Coordinates of C-alpha atoms and ligand atoms in Angstrom, one line a residue:
Chain A
M1 CA 125.1 91.9 120.8
M2 CA 126.4 91.8 124.4
E3 CA 127.0 95.5 124.4
Y4 CA 123.6 96.2 122.8
L5 CA 121.9 94.1 125.4
K6 CA 123.7 95.8 128.2
E7 CA 122.7 99.3 126.9
A8 CA 119.1 98.1 126.4
L9 CA 118.9 96.7 130.0
E10 CA 120.0 100.1 131.2
V11 CA 117.0 101.7 129.5
Y12 CA 114.9 99.0 130.9
S13 CA 116.0 99.5 134.5
Q14 CA 115.2 103.2 134.2
Y15 CA 111.6 102.5 133.3
E16 CA 111.2 99.2 135.0
N17 CA 108.4 100.3 137.2
Y18 CA 107.0 103.0 135.1
I19 CA 103.4 102.6 134.2
P20 CA 102.4 105.2 131.6
S21 CA 99.1 107.2 132.1
F22 CA 96.3 106.5 129.7
D23 CA 97.1 109.7 127.7
E24 CA 100.9 109.0 127.6
A25 CA 100.3 105.5 126.4
R26 CA 98.0 106.8 123.7
E27 CA 100.6 109.3 122.6
I28 CA 103.1 106.4 122.3
L29 CA 100.7 104.4 120.2
I30 CA 100.2 107.3 117.8
K31 CA 103.9 107.5 117.0
E32 CA 105.3 105.9 113.9
F33 CA 108.6 105.0 115.4
L34 CA 109.0 104.0 119.0
D35 CA 112.1 104.1 121.0
K36 CA 113.3 101.7 123.7
S37 CA 111.8 103.6 126.6
D38 CA 108.4 103.5 124.8
L39 CA 108.7 99.8 124.5
V40 CA 109.3 99.3 128.2
K41 CA 106.3 101.5 128.9
L42 CA 104.1 99.5 126.6
L43 CA 105.2 96.3 128.3
N44 CA 104.2 97.8 131.6
I45 CA 100.7 98.7 130.6
E46 CA 98.0 97.2 132.7
D47 CA 94.9 99.2 131.6
E48 CA 92.8 96.8 129.4
R49 CA 91.4 99.7 127.3
L50 CA 95.0 100.4 126.2
I51 CA 95.6 96.8 125.4
R52 CA 92.6 96.9 123.2
I53 CA 94.0 100.0 121.4
M54 CA 97.3 98.2 121.0
A55 CA 95.5 95.3 119.4
K56 CA 93.8 97.6 116.9
K57 CA 97.1 99.1 115.9
A58 CA 98.8 95.7 115.8
K59 CA 96.2 94.3 113.5
K60 CA 96.6 97.2 111.1
L61 CA 100.3 96.9 111.1
T62 CA 100.2 93.1 110.5
E63 CA 97.8 93.4 107.6
A64 CA 99.8 96.2 106.0
N65 CA 103.1 94.3 106.3
F66 CA 102.1 90.7 105.9
G67 CA 98.6 90.8 104.4
K68 CA 95.9 88.4 105.4
V69 CA 98.0 85.3 105.5
I70 CA 99.0 82.8 108.1
M71 CA 102.0 80.6 107.3
L72 CA 101.8 77.1 108.7
F73 CA 104.7 74.8 109.7
A74 CA 105.4 71.8 111.8
P75 CA 108.3 70.8 114.1
L76 CA 110.0 67.5 113.4
Y77 CA 111.9 65.9 116.3
I78 CA 114.5 63.6 115.0
S79 CA 116.4 62.9 118.3
N80 CA 115.9 63.4 122.0
F81 CA 119.4 62.6 123.2
C82 CA 120.7 65.5 125.2
Q83 CA 123.8 66.1 127.4
N84 CA 122.5 69.2 128.9
G85 CA 121.0 69.7 132.3
C86 CA 118.2 72.2 131.6
T87 CA 116.1 72.0 134.7
Y88 CA 112.8 72.6 132.9
C89 CA 113.0 70.4 129.9
G90 CA 111.6 66.9 129.2
F91 CA 114.6 65.9 127.2
S92 CA 117.1 67.0 129.8
N93 CA 119.9 64.6 130.8
L94 CA 118.6 65.0 134.4
K95 CA 115.7 62.9 133.3
N96 CA 115.6 59.3 132.8
C97 CA 113.5 58.9 129.7
P98 CA 113.7 56.6 126.7
R99 CA 116.1 58.0 124.2
E100 CA 115.9 57.5 120.5
R101 CA 116.9 59.0 117.2
L102 CA 115.4 58.5 113.8
E103 CA 117.4 56.9 111.1
R104 CA 117.0 57.9 107.5
E105 CA 114.2 55.6 106.7
Q106 CA 112.2 56.5 109.8
M107 CA 112.8 60.2 109.0
E108 CA 111.4 59.8 105.6
I109 CA 108.3 58.1 107.0
E110 CA 107.8 61.1 109.3
M111 CA 108.4 63.5 106.5
K112 CA 106.0 61.7 104.2
S113 CA 103.3 61.8 106.8
L114 CA 103.8 65.5 107.3
K115 CA 103.8 66.1 103.6
D116 CA 100.5 64.2 103.3
E117 CA 99.1 66.6 105.8
G118 CA 100.0 69.4 103.4
I119 CA 102.9 70.7 105.5
D120 CA 105.6 72.2 103.4
S121 CA 107.7 74.0 106.0
V122 CA 109.5 72.1 108.8
I123 CA 111.8 72.7 111.6
I124 CA 114.2 69.9 112.4
L125 CA 114.7 69.5 116.1
T126 CA 117.2 67.6 118.3
G127 CA 118.5 67.8 121.8
E128 CA 122.1 68.7 122.3
D129 CA 124.3 65.7 121.9
R130 CA 127.4 65.9 119.7
V131 CA 127.8 62.1 120.0
N132 CA 124.4 60.7 119.4
S133 CA 123.2 63.4 117.0
D134 CA 126.4 64.8 115.7
F135 CA 126.6 67.5 113.0
E136 CA 126.8 64.9 110.2
Y137 CA 123.6 63.3 111.4
I138 CA 121.8 66.7 111.5
K139 CA 123.2 67.5 108.0
S140 CA 122.0 64.3 106.6
A141 CA 118.5 64.8 108.1
C142 CA 118.4 68.3 106.5
S143 CA 119.5 67.0 103.1
V144 CA 116.6 64.5 103.2
A145 CA 114.2 67.2 104.3
V146 CA 115.1 69.7 101.5
D147 CA 113.9 67.1 99.0
Y148 CA 110.5 67.0 100.7
F149 CA 109.8 70.5 101.8
S150 CA 110.2 74.0 100.3
E151 CA 111.3 75.4 103.6
V152 CA 113.6 73.6 106.0
S153 CA 114.7 75.2 109.3
I154 CA 116.6 73.9 112.2
E155 CA 116.2 74.1 115.9
V156 CA 119.2 72.2 117.0
Y157 CA 122.1 73.0 119.4
P158 CA 124.2 76.0 118.5
L159 CA 126.6 75.1 115.7
L160 CA 129.8 76.7 114.5
E161 CA 129.9 79.1 111.6
N162 CA 131.3 76.6 109.1
E163 CA 128.6 74.1 110.0
Y164 CA 125.9 76.7 109.3
E165 CA 127.6 77.4 106.1
E166 CA 127.4 73.7 105.1
L167 CA 123.7 73.6 106.0
A168 CA 123.0 76.8 104.0
K169 CA 124.7 75.3 101.0
I170 CA 122.4 72.3 101.1
G171 CA 119.4 74.5 101.2
V172 CA 118.5 75.0 104.9
V173 CA 117.0 78.5 105.1
G174 CA 116.1 79.2 108.7
I175 CA 117.2 78.8 112.3
T176 CA 115.2 79.0 115.5
I177 CA 117.0 79.3 118.8
Y178 CA 115.6 80.3 122.1
Q179 CA 117.8 82.1 124.6
E180 CA 115.4 80.7 127.2
T181 CA 116.2 83.7 129.4
Y182 CA 118.3 86.8 128.7
Q183 CA 119.0 87.3 132.4
K184 CA 122.5 85.8 132.7
D185 CA 122.4 85.0 136.4
D186 CA 119.1 83.1 136.0
Y187 CA 120.4 81.5 132.9
E188 CA 123.3 80.1 134.8
K189 CA 121.1 78.7 137.6
L190 CA 118.7 77.0 135.2
H191 CA 121.3 75.2 133.1
L192 CA 123.1 72.9 135.5
F193 CA 125.6 71.3 133.2
G194 CA 126.5 70.7 129.6
P195 CA 127.6 72.9 126.7
K196 CA 124.4 75.0 126.9
K197 CA 125.8 76.6 130.0
D198 CA 127.7 79.0 127.6
Y199 CA 125.2 81.9 127.6
E200 CA 127.2 84.0 125.2
F201 CA 127.8 81.3 122.6
R202 CA 124.1 80.7 122.5
L203 CA 123.2 84.3 122.3
L204 CA 125.4 84.8 119.3
T205 CA 124.1 81.8 117.5
P206 CA 121.6 83.5 115.1
E207 CA 124.4 85.8 114.0
R208 CA 126.6 82.9 113.1
A209 CA 123.9 81.4 111.0
L210 CA 122.8 84.6 109.3
K211 CA 126.3 85.5 108.4
T212 CA 126.6 82.3 106.3
G213 CA 123.5 83.0 104.2
F214 CA 120.6 81.7 106.2
H215 CA 117.5 83.7 105.3
E216 CA 115.5 83.5 108.5
A217 CA 116.1 83.5 112.2
C218 CA 113.5 83.1 115.0
V219 CA 114.5 84.1 118.5
G220 CA 112.7 84.3 121.8
P221 CA 112.7 83.6 125.5
L222 CA 111.0 80.8 127.3
L223 CA 108.6 82.9 129.4
G224 CA 108.4 82.0 133.0
L225 CA 112.0 81.1 133.6
S226 CA 112.9 84.6 134.6
H227 CA 111.3 88.1 134.8
P228 CA 108.9 87.9 131.9
E229 CA 108.7 91.7 131.0
K230 CA 112.4 91.9 131.0
D231 CA 112.8 88.8 128.9
A232 CA 110.2 89.9 126.4
F233 CA 111.9 93.3 126.2
C234 CA 115.3 91.7 125.6
A235 CA 113.9 89.3 123.0
I236 CA 112.3 92.1 121.1
L237 CA 115.5 94.0 121.1
H238 CA 117.4 90.9 120.1
A239 CA 115.2 90.7 117.0
E240 CA 115.7 94.4 116.3
Y241 CA 119.5 94.0 116.6
L242 CA 119.4 91.1 114.1
M243 CA 117.2 93.1 111.8
N244 CA 119.6 96.0 111.8
K245 CA 122.7 93.8 111.4
F246 CA 121.2 91.5 108.8
P247 CA 118.8 93.8 107.0
K248 CA 118.0 91.3 104.3
A249 CA 117.1 88.4 106.6
E250 CA 113.7 87.7 107.9
I251 CA 113.6 87.8 111.7
S252 CA 110.8 86.3 113.8
L253 CA 110.0 86.3 117.4
S254 CA 108.3 83.6 119.4
F255 CA 107.3 83.8 123.0
P256 CA 106.7 80.3 124.3
R257 CA 105.4 80.1 127.8
F258 CA 106.8 77.5 130.1
R259 CA 104.8 74.3 129.8
D260 CA 105.0 71.3 132.1
A261 CA 107.4 68.7 130.8
N262 CA 107.0 66.1 133.6
T263 CA 110.2 67.2 135.3
G264 CA 108.8 68.5 138.5
F265 CA 110.2 71.9 137.6
K266 CA 108.2 74.9 138.9
P267 CA 108.8 78.1 137.0
S268 CA 109.5 81.3 139.1
Y269 CA 106.9 83.3 137.2
L270 CA 103.6 82.6 135.7
V271 CA 102.7 84.5 132.7
S272 CA 99.0 85.3 132.4
D273 CA 97.1 85.4 129.0
K274 CA 96.8 89.2 129.4
E275 CA 100.6 89.6 129.8
Y276 CA 101.3 87.2 127.0
I277 CA 99.0 89.0 124.6
K278 CA 100.5 92.3 125.6
F279 CA 104.0 91.1 124.8
L280 CA 103.0 90.0 121.3
L281 CA 101.2 93.3 120.7
A282 CA 104.1 95.3 121.9
A283 CA 106.5 93.3 119.7
R284 CA 104.3 94.0 116.6
I285 CA 103.9 97.7 117.4
Y286 CA 107.6 98.2 118.1
L287 CA 108.8 96.1 115.1
P288 CA 106.0 96.1 112.5
R289 CA 108.0 93.9 110.1
V290 CA 109.0 91.2 112.5
G291 CA 107.4 87.8 112.1
I292 CA 105.5 86.5 115.1
V293 CA 105.2 82.8 115.7
I294 CA 102.7 81.1 117.9
S295 CA 103.1 77.4 118.7
T296 CA 100.7 74.7 119.7
R297 CA 101.9 75.1 123.3
E298 CA 99.1 77.7 123.5
R299 CA 95.5 76.6 123.6
A300 CA 93.3 76.7 120.6
A301 CA 91.0 79.5 121.6
L302 CA 93.9 81.9 122.3
R303 CA 95.6 81.0 119.1
D304 CA 92.4 81.6 117.2
A305 CA 91.9 85.0 118.9
L306 CA 95.4 86.2 118.1
M307 CA 95.8 84.9 114.6
D308 CA 94.2 87.9 112.7
I309 CA 95.8 90.4 115.0
C310 CA 99.6 89.9 115.1
I311 CA 100.5 86.4 114.1
T312 CA 102.4 85.6 110.9
K313 CA 103.3 81.9 111.5
M314 CA 101.7 79.0 113.4
S315 CA 102.6 75.5 113.9
A316 CA 99.9 73.0 113.2
G317 CA 99.3 69.4 114.1
S318 CA 102.5 69.4 116.0
K319 CA 104.0 66.4 117.9
T320 CA 106.9 66.9 120.2
T321 CA 107.8 63.3 120.4
V322 CA 110.5 61.7 118.3
G323 CA 108.8 59.8 115.5
G324 CA 105.4 61.1 116.6
Y325 CA 103.8 61.8 113.2
A326 CA 103.9 58.3 111.7
T327 CA 103.4 56.3 114.9
S328 CA 101.2 57.6 117.7
K329 CA 103.3 58.1 120.8
D330 CA 102.6 58.9 124.4
E331 CA 102.6 62.7 124.4
K332 CA 104.1 62.6 127.8
L333 CA 107.3 61.6 126.3
G334 CA 107.4 64.8 124.3
Q335 CA 109.7 67.8 125.0
F336 CA 106.7 69.6 126.5
E337 CA 103.0 69.4 126.5
I338 CA 101.1 70.7 123.6
D339 CA 97.7 72.4 124.1
D340 CA 96.3 72.9 120.6
S341 CA 96.1 69.3 119.4
R342 CA 93.8 70.0 116.5
S343 CA 94.7 68.6 113.1
V344 CA 96.1 70.7 110.3
S345 CA 92.7 70.6 108.6
E346 CA 90.9 71.9 111.6
I347 CA 93.3 74.7 111.9
V348 CA 93.1 75.5 108.2
N349 CA 89.3 75.8 108.6
V350 CA 89.6 78.3 111.4
I351 CA 92.1 80.4 109.5
I352 CA 89.7 80.5 106.5
Q353 CA 86.8 81.4 108.8
K354 CA 88.8 84.2 110.1
G355 CA 89.1 85.7 106.6
L356 CA 92.7 84.7 106.3
R357 CA 94.6 82.6 103.9
P358 CA 96.5 79.6 105.1
E359 CA 99.9 79.4 103.4
F360 CA 102.1 76.4 103.3
T361 CA 104.8 77.4 100.9
N362 CA 107.2 80.1 101.9
W363 CA 110.3 79.4 100.0
V364 CA 111.6 78.4 96.7
K365 CA 113.0 74.9 96.9
G366 CA 116.6 74.8 96.1
V367 CA 117.4 78.5 96.0
G368 CA 119.5 78.2 99.1
K369 CA 121.7 75.7 97.3
L370 CA 123.8 78.3 95.6
Chain E
M1 CA 95.0 100.2 75.3
F2 CA 98.7 100.2 75.7
K3 CA 101.6 98.0 74.7
I4 CA 103.9 96.4 77.2
G5 CA 106.0 93.3 77.3
G6 CA 104.9 92.5 73.8
R7 CA 101.2 92.5 74.8
I8 CA 98.4 94.9 74.2
L9 CA 96.6 95.6 77.5
K10 CA 93.3 97.3 78.2
S11 CA 93.9 97.7 81.9
R12 CA 96.6 99.7 83.4
L13 CA 96.0 98.3 86.8
F14 CA 98.2 95.4 87.8
V15 CA 97.5 93.5 91.0
G16 CA 99.8 91.7 93.5
T17 CA 98.4 88.5 95.0
G18 CA 100.7 87.8 97.9
K19 CA 98.6 89.4 100.6
L20 CA 95.1 88.3 99.5
P21 CA 92.9 86.5 102.0
D22 CA 91.7 84.1 99.4
Y23 CA 93.0 83.3 95.9
S24 CA 89.6 82.8 94.5
L25 CA 89.3 86.7 94.4
I26 CA 91.7 86.7 91.5
E27 CA 89.2 85.4 89.1
K28 CA 86.6 88.0 90.3
M29 CA 89.1 90.8 89.9
Y30 CA 89.7 89.6 86.4
S31 CA 86.1 89.6 85.5
E32 CA 84.8 92.5 87.5
A33 CA 87.7 94.9 87.6
K34 CA 89.2 93.8 84.3
V35 CA 92.6 93.3 85.8
E36 CA 94.9 91.5 83.3
V37 CA 98.2 91.3 85.1
F38 CA 98.7 89.4 88.3
A39 CA 102.0 89.4 90.2
V40 CA 102.7 86.1 92.0
A41 CA 105.6 85.5 94.3
V42 CA 107.5 82.4 93.2
R43 CA 108.1 81.6 96.8
R44 CA 104.4 81.2 97.3
I45 CA 103.8 78.9 94.3
G46 CA 103.2 75.6 96.2
P47 CA 101.9 72.3 95.1
N48 CA 98.3 71.5 95.5
T49 CA 97.7 70.0 98.9
K50 CA 94.6 68.6 100.5
H51 CA 94.0 72.0 102.1
T52 CA 95.0 74.5 99.4
K53 CA 95.3 74.8 95.7
N54 CA 98.3 76.2 93.9
V55 CA 97.8 79.9 93.3
L56 CA 98.4 79.4 89.6
E57 CA 95.2 77.5 89.3
Y58 CA 93.3 80.7 90.1
I59 CA 94.8 82.9 87.4
P60 CA 92.5 83.1 84.4
K61 CA 94.2 81.7 81.3
D62 CA 94.0 84.9 79.3
A63 CA 95.5 86.9 82.1
I64 CA 99.2 87.4 82.5
T65 CA 101.2 86.0 85.3
M66 CA 104.1 88.2 86.4
V67 CA 106.4 86.2 88.5
N68 CA 108.0 88.0 91.4
T69 CA 111.4 87.2 92.8
S70 CA 110.6 88.6 96.3
G71 CA 112.6 87.0 99.1
A72 CA 115.8 87.0 96.9
M73 CA 118.7 88.5 98.9
N74 CA 120.9 89.1 95.9
H75 CA 121.0 89.0 92.1
K76 CA 122.0 85.3 91.9
E77 CA 119.0 84.2 93.9
A78 CA 116.7 86.5 91.9
V79 CA 117.9 85.0 88.7
K80 CA 117.4 81.5 90.0
I81 CA 113.9 82.3 91.3
A82 CA 113.0 83.8 88.0
Q83 CA 114.1 80.7 86.2
I84 CA 112.1 78.5 88.5
G85 CA 109.2 80.8 88.2
R86 CA 109.3 80.6 84.4
E87 CA 109.4 76.9 84.5
L88 CA 106.4 76.8 86.9
T89 CA 104.2 79.3 85.2
S90 CA 105.4 79.2 81.6
S91 CA 105.3 83.0 81.8
D92 CA 108.4 85.0 80.9
W93 CA 107.2 88.2 82.7
V94 CA 109.3 88.7 85.7
K95 CA 109.2 91.4 88.4
V96 CA 112.7 91.6 89.8
E97 CA 112.4 92.4 93.4
I98 CA 115.5 92.3 95.6
E99 CA 115.1 94.0 98.8
K100 CA 117.8 95.8 100.7
D101 CA 116.2 95.3 104.0
T102 CA 113.2 93.6 105.5
K103 CA 112.4 96.6 107.6
Y104 CA 111.4 99.1 104.9
L105 CA 111.6 96.6 102.0
F106 CA 113.5 99.1 99.9
P107 CA 114.7 97.6 96.7
D108 CA 118.4 97.1 96.2
N109 CA 118.9 98.9 92.9
Y110 CA 122.5 97.7 92.5
E111 CA 121.7 94.0 92.8
T112 CA 118.5 94.5 90.7
L113 CA 120.5 96.0 87.9
K114 CA 122.8 93.0 87.9
A115 CA 119.9 90.5 87.9
C116 CA 118.2 92.4 85.1
E117 CA 121.3 92.3 82.9
I118 CA 121.3 88.5 83.2
L119 CA 117.6 88.0 82.8
V120 CA 117.2 90.2 79.7
K121 CA 120.0 88.1 78.1
E122 CA 118.1 85.0 79.0
G123 CA 115.0 86.3 77.1
F124 CA 112.8 87.3 80.0
K125 CA 110.4 90.2 79.9
V126 CA 111.9 92.0 82.8
F127 CA 110.1 94.5 85.1
P128 CA 112.5 95.7 87.8
Y129 CA 111.1 97.1 91.0
I130 CA 113.4 100.0 91.9
Y131 CA 114.0 102.7 94.3
P132 CA 113.2 105.9 92.2
D133 CA 116.6 106.8 90.8
L134 CA 116.7 108.2 87.3
N135 CA 120.2 107.0 86.6
I136 CA 119.3 103.4 87.4
A137 CA 116.1 103.7 85.4
K138 CA 118.1 104.9 82.4
E139 CA 120.6 102.1 82.8
L140 CA 117.8 99.6 82.9
E141 CA 116.3 101.1 79.8
Q142 CA 119.6 100.7 78.1
I143 CA 119.9 97.0 78.9
G144 CA 116.5 96.3 77.6
V145 CA 113.9 95.9 80.4
E146 CA 110.3 96.2 79.4
A147 CA 109.4 98.8 82.0
V148 CA 110.7 100.2 85.3
M149 CA 108.7 99.9 88.5
P150 CA 109.7 102.6 90.9
L151 CA 108.1 102.7 94.3
G152 CA 105.6 105.5 95.1
S153 CA 106.2 105.3 98.9
P154 CA 107.7 102.5 101.0
I155 CA 105.8 99.2 100.5
G156 CA 102.6 98.7 102.6
T157 CA 102.6 102.3 103.8
N158 CA 99.6 103.4 101.8
K159 CA 101.1 106.9 101.7
G160 CA 100.6 107.5 98.1
I161 CA 103.0 109.2 95.7
G162 CA 105.5 110.3 98.4
C163 CA 108.4 110.3 95.9
E164 CA 106.8 112.5 93.3
V165 CA 109.8 114.7 92.8
L166 CA 111.9 111.6 92.1
L167 CA 109.3 109.9 90.0
K168 CA 108.6 112.8 87.6
P169 CA 112.1 112.9 86.1
I170 CA 111.9 109.1 85.5
I171 CA 108.5 109.5 83.8
N172 CA 109.8 112.4 81.7
E173 CA 113.1 110.9 80.7
V174 CA 112.8 107.2 80.1
K175 CA 111.0 105.9 76.9
I176 CA 109.9 102.6 78.3
P177 CA 106.7 102.4 80.4
V178 CA 106.9 103.4 84.1
I179 CA 104.7 101.4 86.5
I180 CA 104.4 102.9 90.0
D181 CA 104.6 100.1 92.5
A182 CA 104.3 100.2 96.2
G183 CA 102.9 102.7 98.6
I184 CA 99.6 103.4 96.8
G185 CA 96.9 103.2 99.4
R186 CA 93.9 104.7 97.8
P187 CA 92.3 105.0 94.4
S188 CA 93.0 108.7 94.5
H189 CA 96.7 107.9 94.9
A190 CA 96.5 105.7 91.8
A191 CA 94.7 108.5 89.9
H192 CA 97.5 110.8 91.0
A193 CA 100.1 108.4 89.6
M194 CA 98.4 108.2 86.3
E195 CA 97.9 112.0 86.1
L196 CA 101.7 112.3 86.5
G197 CA 102.0 110.3 83.4
A198 CA 102.8 106.8 84.8
D199 CA 101.8 104.1 82.4
A200 CA 100.4 101.7 85.0
V201 CA 100.3 101.0 88.7
L202 CA 100.7 97.8 90.7
I203 CA 98.7 97.5 93.8
N204 CA 98.9 94.8 96.4
T205 CA 98.2 95.8 100.1
A206 CA 95.5 98.4 99.5
I207 CA 93.4 95.9 97.6
A208 CA 94.2 92.7 99.5
T209 CA 93.7 94.0 102.9
S210 CA 90.5 96.0 102.2
S211 CA 87.3 94.6 103.5
D212 CA 86.1 93.9 99.9
P213 CA 89.1 93.3 97.7
V214 CA 87.1 92.9 94.5
K215 CA 85.1 96.1 95.0
M216 CA 88.3 97.9 95.9
A217 CA 89.9 96.6 92.7
V218 CA 87.0 98.0 90.7
A219 CA 87.5 101.3 92.5
F220 CA 91.2 101.3 91.6
S221 CA 90.5 100.4 88.1
K222 CA 88.2 103.3 87.6
A223 CA 90.6 105.7 89.3
V224 CA 93.4 104.5 87.0
E225 CA 91.2 105.1 84.0
A226 CA 90.2 108.5 85.2
G227 CA 93.8 109.5 85.9
R228 CA 95.0 108.3 82.6
L229 CA 92.3 110.1 80.7
A230 CA 93.1 113.3 82.5
F231 CA 96.8 112.9 81.6
E232 CA 96.0 112.3 78.0
V233 CA 93.8 115.4 77.8
G234 CA 96.5 117.4 79.6
L235 CA 95.9 118.7 83.0
L236 CA 95.4 122.4 83.5
K237 CA 98.2 124.1 85.3
E238 CA 97.7 125.3 88.8
Y239 CA 98.3 129.1 89.3
E240 CA 99.4 130.7 92.4
Y241 CA 97.1 133.8 91.8
A242 CA 93.8 134.2 90.1
Q243 CA 94.1 134.8 86.3
A244 CA 93.6 138.3 85.3
S245 CA 90.1 138.6 83.9
S246 CA 89.6 140.2 80.6
P247 CA 87.3 143.1 81.6
L248 CA 90.2 144.6 83.5
D249 CA 92.5 144.5 80.6
E250 CA 90.8 147.4 79.0
F251 CA 91.5 149.7 81.9
I252 CA 95.0 148.4 82.5
K253 CA 95.9 149.2 79.0
G254 CA 94.5 152.6 79.6
Ligands
SF4_1 S1 116.1 72.5 126.4 FE1 117.3 71.6 124.7 S2 119.3 71.5 125.5 FE2 118.0 71.8 127.3 S3 117.7 69.7 128.0 FE3 116.0 70.2 126.6 S4 116.6 69.5 124.6 FE4 118.5 69.5 125.9

């Protein structure tokens, strides 16, 4: 992956400031298979007319590949202990915030309330703390979750290959891991201390998981931490790399934008809606079969506008606090602020109004347990 | 009328449900387009929730549910998914779908063959989705599958019968039904498949993503009938040059 990224960044630097003419961009959009330089050019487009054409193409590709379906899922925070010093995060060790972790009974209460909402696909999240939420703790949470949900994924600290193997065996199917930024020098500046400082170990995480039999991996940057176009480009190529290396796995991309987490951190870049939309469209056009996830970090109106164009998966009714589903908690204690706070029912209604089918079940329970 | 999987069917149009915008269209396709076989991905069979009903509740009781193993990465998973599917649906019709990659969604013939061997022994009515390869089709026939389902073009491409030169030998050589699956984007493509001698077609994307899936299903159903009828009558051959006309014969003979 390191080599692949290095080569990709060379292509990027060649076209970094290249804005294609209207005609050239249209030529690119007619192509069936795009190359890396085409991708950089699409990411540099500014002309709104072209972005509209991109949206049309993206919609067609999404429908052809995924149909008129939106998969819904929810995150489930089980612990916010964290040893890392990520300057931008609400759970960072730099922050003095109440720490807690759910024990089995509390987890089940959370899971039941998600299940009551109709959610059947969850992502188990923790901060990074091998003492307060060690591997065994994560594993036990996953084994409870696989009894409740048909699809269980994790978004926890990078694990070792044998650990992923154990999780795959109990039926965990997916992993989400954000590289935050693919620009190594910025990465080092943003992560002050803790195991997360190891850029490469994190970058190779999805590969470790997919090798052991995980079915799905979702990758992405946290937009705003570093140069956004460059990070979007690297993330798309990261997804492509994984698709090529693990052709049977389902790979998704997510492009969260930095959201305030009451840390006082000010991101170096602000990513406008226009840019954000363009990144999603470029990802769809470059990789027609990649899943594209949009979280509740984005506001309702934008999520609604994008859902029938390029999105395949959305979170719904999310809480980013530990134990937030069963007990109402101060949202300020969450990992970041959420913007779309609509209930699952409200989101389902919008999906239906858009002529799409909300889908909750995406996996066959127990098949991972082979 | 044709016999397949131990059933007599009137319609040679099978429909996939995975991409539909609304499952209530299934009932309408059954009544208006007379579709009798609906493919359902086991991975999508969820419980009733307060927002959605289980897809199985939408399938008319006289229609046939063909469970689909999509998502399976190898034969073991496909077998397990088929078993779970049979339990959930009480249907023993299984479309074995094991993809080689998620980019083109090409079926993995090797793993498919292994899964089919097991499933046939377990008493399933097995319908393997395959990459059009005559050797594999023959092996599958040997082990006792009900039909083979070669792709017409890569899934979701709507490119029609792109693999005609590979499909024809399969249609000619195997005795079991051949169902063309994947890649059919238009009713005319479906008619083409039937004219070639396919026994049925399975359509998903082209119906599900059209602006009116029920009307499109009706269009497909008519095209399938037309193509089949033409095949049964026997299509006229195409000639490179115009046929010599009889008035000239006299002079040529001298
Ligand atoms: S981003 Fe993750 S690793 Fe970093 S401080 Fe937050 S919870 Fe910990």
